[in-house]
PDB file of C-alpha atoms in Angstrom:
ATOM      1  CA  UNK A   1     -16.901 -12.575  -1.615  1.00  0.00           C
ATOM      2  CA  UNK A   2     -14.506  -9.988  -0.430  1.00  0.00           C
ATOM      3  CA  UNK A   3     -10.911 -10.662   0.431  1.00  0.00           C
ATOM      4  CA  UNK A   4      -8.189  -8.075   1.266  1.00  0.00           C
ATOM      5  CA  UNK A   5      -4.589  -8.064   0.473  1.00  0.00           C
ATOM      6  CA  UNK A   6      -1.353  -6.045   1.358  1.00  0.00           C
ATOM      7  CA  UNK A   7       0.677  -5.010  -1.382  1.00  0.00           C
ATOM      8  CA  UNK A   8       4.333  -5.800  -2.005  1.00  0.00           C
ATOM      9  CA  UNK A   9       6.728  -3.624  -1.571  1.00  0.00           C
ATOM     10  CA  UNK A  10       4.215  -1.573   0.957  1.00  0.00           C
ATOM     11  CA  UNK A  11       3.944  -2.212   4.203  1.00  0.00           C
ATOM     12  CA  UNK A  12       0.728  -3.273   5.705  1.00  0.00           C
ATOM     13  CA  UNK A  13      -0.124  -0.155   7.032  1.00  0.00           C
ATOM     14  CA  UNK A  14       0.392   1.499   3.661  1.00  0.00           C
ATOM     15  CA  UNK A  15      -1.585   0.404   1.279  1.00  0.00           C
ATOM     16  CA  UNK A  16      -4.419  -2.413   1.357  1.00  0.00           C
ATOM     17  CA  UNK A  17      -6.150  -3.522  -1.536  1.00  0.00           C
ATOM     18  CA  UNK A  18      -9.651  -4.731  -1.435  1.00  0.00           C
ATOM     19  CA  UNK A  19     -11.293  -7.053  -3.954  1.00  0.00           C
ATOM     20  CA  UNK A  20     -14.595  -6.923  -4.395  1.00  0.00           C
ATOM     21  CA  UNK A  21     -16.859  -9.475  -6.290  1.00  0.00           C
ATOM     22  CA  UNK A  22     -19.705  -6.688  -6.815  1.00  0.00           C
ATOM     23  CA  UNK A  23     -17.061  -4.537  -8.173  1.00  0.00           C
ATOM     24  CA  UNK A  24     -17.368  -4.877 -11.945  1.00  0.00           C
ATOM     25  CA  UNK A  25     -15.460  -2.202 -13.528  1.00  0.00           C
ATOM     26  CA  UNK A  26     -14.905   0.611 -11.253  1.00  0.00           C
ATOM     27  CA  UNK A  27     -11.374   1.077  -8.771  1.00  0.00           C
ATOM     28  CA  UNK A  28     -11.177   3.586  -6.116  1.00  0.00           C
ATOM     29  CA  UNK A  29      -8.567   4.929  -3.322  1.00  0.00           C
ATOM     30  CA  UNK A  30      -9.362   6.661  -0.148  1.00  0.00           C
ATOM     31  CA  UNK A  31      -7.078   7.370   2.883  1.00  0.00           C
ATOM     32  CA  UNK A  32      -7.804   5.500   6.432  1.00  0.00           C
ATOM     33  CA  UNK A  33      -5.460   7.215   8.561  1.00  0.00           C
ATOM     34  CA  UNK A  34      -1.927   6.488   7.426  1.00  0.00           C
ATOM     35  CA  UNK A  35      -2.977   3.437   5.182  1.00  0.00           C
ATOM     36  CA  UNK A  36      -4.145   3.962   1.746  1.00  0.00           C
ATOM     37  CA  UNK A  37      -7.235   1.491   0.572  1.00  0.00           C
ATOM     38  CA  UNK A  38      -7.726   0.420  -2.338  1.00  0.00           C
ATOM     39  CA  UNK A  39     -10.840  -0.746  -4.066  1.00  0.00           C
ATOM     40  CA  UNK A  40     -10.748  -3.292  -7.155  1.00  0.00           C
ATOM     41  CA  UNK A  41     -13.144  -5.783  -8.627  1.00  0.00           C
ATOM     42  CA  UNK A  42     -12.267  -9.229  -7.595  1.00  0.00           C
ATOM     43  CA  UNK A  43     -11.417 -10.800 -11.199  1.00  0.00           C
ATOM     44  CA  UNK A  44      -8.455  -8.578 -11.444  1.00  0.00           C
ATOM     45  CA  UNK A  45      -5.019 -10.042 -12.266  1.00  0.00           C
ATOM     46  CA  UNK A  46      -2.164  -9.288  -9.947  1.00  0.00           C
ATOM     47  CA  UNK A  47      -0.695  -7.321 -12.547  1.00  0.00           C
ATOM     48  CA  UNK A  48      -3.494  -5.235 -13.439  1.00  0.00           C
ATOM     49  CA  UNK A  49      -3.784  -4.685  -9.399  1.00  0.00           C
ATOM     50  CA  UNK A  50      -0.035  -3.315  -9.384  1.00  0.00           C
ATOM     51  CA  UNK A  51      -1.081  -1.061 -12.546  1.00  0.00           C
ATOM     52  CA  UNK A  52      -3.953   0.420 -10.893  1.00  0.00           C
ATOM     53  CA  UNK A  53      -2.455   0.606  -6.789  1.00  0.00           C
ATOM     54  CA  UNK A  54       0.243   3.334  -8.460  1.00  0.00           C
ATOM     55  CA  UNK A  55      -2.436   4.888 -10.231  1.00  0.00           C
ATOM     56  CA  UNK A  56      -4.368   5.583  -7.506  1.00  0.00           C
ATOM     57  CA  UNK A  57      -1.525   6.250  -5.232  1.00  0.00           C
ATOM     58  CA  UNK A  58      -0.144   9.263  -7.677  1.00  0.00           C
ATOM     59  CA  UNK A  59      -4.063  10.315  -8.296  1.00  0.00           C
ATOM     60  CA  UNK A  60      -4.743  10.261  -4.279  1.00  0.00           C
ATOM     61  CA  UNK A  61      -1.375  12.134  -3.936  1.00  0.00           C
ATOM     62  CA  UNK A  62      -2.296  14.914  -6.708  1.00  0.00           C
ATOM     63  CA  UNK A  63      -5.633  15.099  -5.063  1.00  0.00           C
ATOM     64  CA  UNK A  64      -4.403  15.925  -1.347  1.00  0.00           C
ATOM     65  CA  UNK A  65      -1.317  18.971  -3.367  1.00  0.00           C
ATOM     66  CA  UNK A  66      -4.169  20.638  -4.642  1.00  0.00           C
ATOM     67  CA  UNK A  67      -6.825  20.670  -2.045  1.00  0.00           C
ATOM     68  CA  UNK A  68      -6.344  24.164  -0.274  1.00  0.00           C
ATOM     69  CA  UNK A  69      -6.094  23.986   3.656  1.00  0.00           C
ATOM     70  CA  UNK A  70      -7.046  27.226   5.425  1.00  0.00           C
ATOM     71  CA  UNK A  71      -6.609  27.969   9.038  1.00  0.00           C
ATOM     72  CA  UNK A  72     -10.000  26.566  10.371  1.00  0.00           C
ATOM     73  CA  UNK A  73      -8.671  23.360   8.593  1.00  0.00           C
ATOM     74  CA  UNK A  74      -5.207  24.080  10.421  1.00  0.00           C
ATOM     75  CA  UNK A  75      -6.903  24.059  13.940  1.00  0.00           C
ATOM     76  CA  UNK A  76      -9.126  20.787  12.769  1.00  0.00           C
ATOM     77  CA  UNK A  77      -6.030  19.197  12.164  1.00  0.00           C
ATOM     78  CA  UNK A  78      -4.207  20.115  14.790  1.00  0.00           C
ATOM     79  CA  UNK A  79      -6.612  18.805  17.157  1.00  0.00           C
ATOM     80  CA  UNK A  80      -6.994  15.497  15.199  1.00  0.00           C
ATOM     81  CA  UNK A  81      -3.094  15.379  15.168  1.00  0.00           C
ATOM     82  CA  UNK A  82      -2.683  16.402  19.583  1.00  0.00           C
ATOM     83  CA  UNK A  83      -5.179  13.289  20.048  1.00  0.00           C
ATOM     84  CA  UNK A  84      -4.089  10.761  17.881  1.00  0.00           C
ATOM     85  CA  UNK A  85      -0.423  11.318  18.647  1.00  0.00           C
ATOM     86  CA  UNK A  86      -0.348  13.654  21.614  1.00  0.00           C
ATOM     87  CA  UNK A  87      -2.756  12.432  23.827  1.00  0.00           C
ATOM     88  CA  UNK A  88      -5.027  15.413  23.241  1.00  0.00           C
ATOM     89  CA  UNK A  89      -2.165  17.380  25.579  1.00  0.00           C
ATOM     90  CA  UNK A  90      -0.897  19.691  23.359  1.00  0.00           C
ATOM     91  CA  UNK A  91      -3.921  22.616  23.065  1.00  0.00           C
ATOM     92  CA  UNK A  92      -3.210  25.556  21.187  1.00  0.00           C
ATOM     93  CA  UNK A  93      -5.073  28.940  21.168  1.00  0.00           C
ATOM     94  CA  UNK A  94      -4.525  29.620  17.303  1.00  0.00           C
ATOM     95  CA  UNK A  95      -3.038  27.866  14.520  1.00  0.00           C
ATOM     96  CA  UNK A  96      -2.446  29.646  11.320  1.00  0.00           C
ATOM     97  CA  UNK A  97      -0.959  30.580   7.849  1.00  0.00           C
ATOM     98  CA  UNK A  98       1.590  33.326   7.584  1.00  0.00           C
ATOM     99  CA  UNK A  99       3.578  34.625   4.904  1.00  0.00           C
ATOM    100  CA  UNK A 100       6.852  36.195   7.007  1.00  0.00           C
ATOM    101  CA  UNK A 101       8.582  32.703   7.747  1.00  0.00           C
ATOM    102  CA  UNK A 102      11.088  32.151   4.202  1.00  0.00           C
ATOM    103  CA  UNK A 103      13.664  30.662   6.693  1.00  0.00           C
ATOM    104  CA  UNK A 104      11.542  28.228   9.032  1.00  0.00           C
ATOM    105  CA  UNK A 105       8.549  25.872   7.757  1.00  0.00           C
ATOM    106  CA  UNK A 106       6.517  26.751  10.907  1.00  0.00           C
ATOM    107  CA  UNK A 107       6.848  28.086  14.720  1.00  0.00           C
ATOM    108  CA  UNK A 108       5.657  27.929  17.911  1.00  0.00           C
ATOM    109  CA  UNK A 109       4.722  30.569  20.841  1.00  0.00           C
ATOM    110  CA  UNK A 110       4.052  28.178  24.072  1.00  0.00           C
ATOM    111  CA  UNK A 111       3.402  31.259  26.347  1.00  0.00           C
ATOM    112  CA  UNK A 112       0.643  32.458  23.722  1.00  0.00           C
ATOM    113  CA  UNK A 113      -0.203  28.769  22.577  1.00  0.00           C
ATOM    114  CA  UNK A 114       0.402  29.883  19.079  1.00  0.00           C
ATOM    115  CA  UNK A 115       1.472  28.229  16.014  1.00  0.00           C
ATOM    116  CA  UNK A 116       2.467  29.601  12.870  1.00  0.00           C
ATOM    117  CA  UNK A 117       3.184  27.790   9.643  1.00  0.00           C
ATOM    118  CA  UNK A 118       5.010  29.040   6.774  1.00  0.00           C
ATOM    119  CA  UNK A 119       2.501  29.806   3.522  1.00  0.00           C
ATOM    120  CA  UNK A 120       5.370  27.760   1.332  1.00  0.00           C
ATOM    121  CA  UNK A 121       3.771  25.011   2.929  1.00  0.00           C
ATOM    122  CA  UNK A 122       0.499  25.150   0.679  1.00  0.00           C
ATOM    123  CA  UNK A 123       0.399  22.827  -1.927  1.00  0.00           C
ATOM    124  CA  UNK A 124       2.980  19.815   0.100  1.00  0.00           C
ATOM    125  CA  UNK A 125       1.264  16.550   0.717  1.00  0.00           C
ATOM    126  CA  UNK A 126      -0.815  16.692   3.637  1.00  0.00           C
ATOM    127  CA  UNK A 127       1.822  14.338   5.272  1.00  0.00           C
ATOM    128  CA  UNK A 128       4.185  16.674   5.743  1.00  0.00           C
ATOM    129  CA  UNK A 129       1.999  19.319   6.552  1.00  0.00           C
ATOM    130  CA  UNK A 130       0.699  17.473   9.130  1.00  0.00           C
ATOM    131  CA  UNK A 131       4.333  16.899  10.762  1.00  0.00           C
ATOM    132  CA  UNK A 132       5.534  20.365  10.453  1.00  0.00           C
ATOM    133  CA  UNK A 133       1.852  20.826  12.508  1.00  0.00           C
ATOM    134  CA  UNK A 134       2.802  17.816  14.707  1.00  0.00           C
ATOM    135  CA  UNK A 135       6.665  19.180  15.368  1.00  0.00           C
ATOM    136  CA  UNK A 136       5.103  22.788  16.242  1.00  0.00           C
ATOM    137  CA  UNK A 137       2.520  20.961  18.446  1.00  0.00           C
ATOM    138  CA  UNK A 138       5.130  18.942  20.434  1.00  0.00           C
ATOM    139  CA  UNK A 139       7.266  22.271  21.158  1.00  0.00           C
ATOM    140  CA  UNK A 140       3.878  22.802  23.493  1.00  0.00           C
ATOM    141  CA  UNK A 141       4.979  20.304  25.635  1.00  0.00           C
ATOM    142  CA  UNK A 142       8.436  20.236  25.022  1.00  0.00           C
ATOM    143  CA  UNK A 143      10.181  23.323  24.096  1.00  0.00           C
ATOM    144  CA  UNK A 144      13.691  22.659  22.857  1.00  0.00           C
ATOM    145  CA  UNK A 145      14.453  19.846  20.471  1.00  0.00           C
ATOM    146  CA  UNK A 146      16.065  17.685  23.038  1.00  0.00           C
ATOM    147  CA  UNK A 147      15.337  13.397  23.639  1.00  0.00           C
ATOM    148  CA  UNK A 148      11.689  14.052  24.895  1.00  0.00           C
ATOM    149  CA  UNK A 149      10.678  16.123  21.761  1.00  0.00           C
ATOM    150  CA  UNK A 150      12.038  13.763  19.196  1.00  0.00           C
ATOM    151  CA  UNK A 151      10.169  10.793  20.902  1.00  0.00           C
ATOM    152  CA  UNK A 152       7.240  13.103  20.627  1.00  0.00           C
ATOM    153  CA  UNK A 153       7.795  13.072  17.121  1.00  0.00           C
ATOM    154  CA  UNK A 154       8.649   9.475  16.685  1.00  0.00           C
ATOM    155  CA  UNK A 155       4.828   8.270  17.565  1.00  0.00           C
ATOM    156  CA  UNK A 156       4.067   9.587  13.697  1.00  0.00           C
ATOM    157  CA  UNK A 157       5.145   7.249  11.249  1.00  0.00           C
ATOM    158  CA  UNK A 158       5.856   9.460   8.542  1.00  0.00           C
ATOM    159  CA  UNK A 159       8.118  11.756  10.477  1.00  0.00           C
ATOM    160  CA  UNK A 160      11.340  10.163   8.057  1.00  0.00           C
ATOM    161  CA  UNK A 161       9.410  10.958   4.979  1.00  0.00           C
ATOM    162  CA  UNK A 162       8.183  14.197   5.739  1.00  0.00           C
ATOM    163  CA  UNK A 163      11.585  15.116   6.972  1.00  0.00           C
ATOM    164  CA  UNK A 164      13.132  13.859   3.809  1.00  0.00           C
ATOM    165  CA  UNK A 165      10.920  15.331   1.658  1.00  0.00           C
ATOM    166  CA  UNK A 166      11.264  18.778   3.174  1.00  0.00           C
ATOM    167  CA  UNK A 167      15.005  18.163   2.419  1.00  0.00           C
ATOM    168  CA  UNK A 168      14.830  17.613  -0.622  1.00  0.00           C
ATOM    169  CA  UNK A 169      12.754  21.248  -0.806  1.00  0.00           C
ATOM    170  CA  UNK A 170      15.313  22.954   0.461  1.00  0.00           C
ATOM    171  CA  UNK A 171      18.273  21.317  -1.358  1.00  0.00           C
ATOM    172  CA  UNK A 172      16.112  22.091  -4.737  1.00  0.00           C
ATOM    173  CA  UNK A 173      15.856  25.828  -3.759  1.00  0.00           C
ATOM    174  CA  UNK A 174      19.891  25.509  -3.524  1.00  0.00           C
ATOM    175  CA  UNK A 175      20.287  24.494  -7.283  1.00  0.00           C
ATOM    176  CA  UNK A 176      21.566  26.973  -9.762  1.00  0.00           C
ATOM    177  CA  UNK A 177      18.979  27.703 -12.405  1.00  0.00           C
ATOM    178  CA  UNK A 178      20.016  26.155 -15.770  1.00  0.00           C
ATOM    179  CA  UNK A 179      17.821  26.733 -17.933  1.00  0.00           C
ATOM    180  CA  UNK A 180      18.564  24.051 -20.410  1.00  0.00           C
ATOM    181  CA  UNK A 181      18.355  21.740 -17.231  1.00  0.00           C
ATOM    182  CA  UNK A 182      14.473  22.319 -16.580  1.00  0.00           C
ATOM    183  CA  UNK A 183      12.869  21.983 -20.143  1.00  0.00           C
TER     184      UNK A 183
END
């Protein structure tokens, strides 16, 4: 018998764990979308469950910083990201890496149908990537930043985080180095 539960302090569409009664041993994590899944054997305790959810959330998470996007994988995405949240509307011509952009995370060319994101991007959780991709995707359709563009941007649920967590990027690059702050 299988059952499946949401976890507290997730929300549903976060994380769902998935008990299993042919699972002996083994947990794993995979991503569906937004929503993280995971897998445990069904004779787990609830607080074995919480143990091994944040386990698999930080090992999914170091997983997705190291895996190395290159600009096919850009386009991929980009398409993926114009359908789900787009509509398919917004179509560029080339999506890519570049190394010039220290000020801006990524632009936008509508008359070319070009995007360019910013190399210090490499290594973020996909998540974010994916809205800096999503926010350069919108300025297709919408070129300022005005009401349209940021209800654009509201259809992705993770536009807060990502938005925070760039933030917090650039108010870390603001700190003084100390170095007997960082040992």
């Amino acid at each position: 018998m299988d059952t499946h539960r949401h976890v507290p302090g997730h929300s549903p569409d976060q994380v769902e764990v998935r008990r299993s009664s042919r699972r002996r041993r083994t947990v794993s994590a995979y991503r569906e979308g937004d929503r993280t899944v995971v897998l445990i054997p069904a004779r787990m305790s609830v607080d074995e469950e919480q143990r091994w959810v944040s386990v698999m959330l930080d090992k999914l998470a170091a997983q997705e910083e190291r895996r190395v996007i290159d600009d096919d994988d850009l386009a991929r995405r980009a398409t993926e990201l114009s359908e789900r949240y787009l509509q398919g509307r917004a179509r560029p011509d080339s999506v890519r890496w570049v190394t010039n952009q220290n000020s801006r995370w990524g632009s936008c060319t509508p008359a070319l149908g070009s995007i360019r994101l910013s190399h210090r991007l490499q290594g973020m959780p996909e998540y974010v990537i994916d809205y800096v991709l999503l926010h350069e995707l919108a300025h297709l359709l919408v070129p300022g930043h005005g009401d349209d563009f940021w209800r654009l941007l509201d259809r992705y649920p993770r536009t807060e985080r990502a938005r925070g967590f760039l933030e917090g990027v650039v108010a870390a690059e603001r700190l003084p180095y100390i170095p007997w702050l960082r040992s």
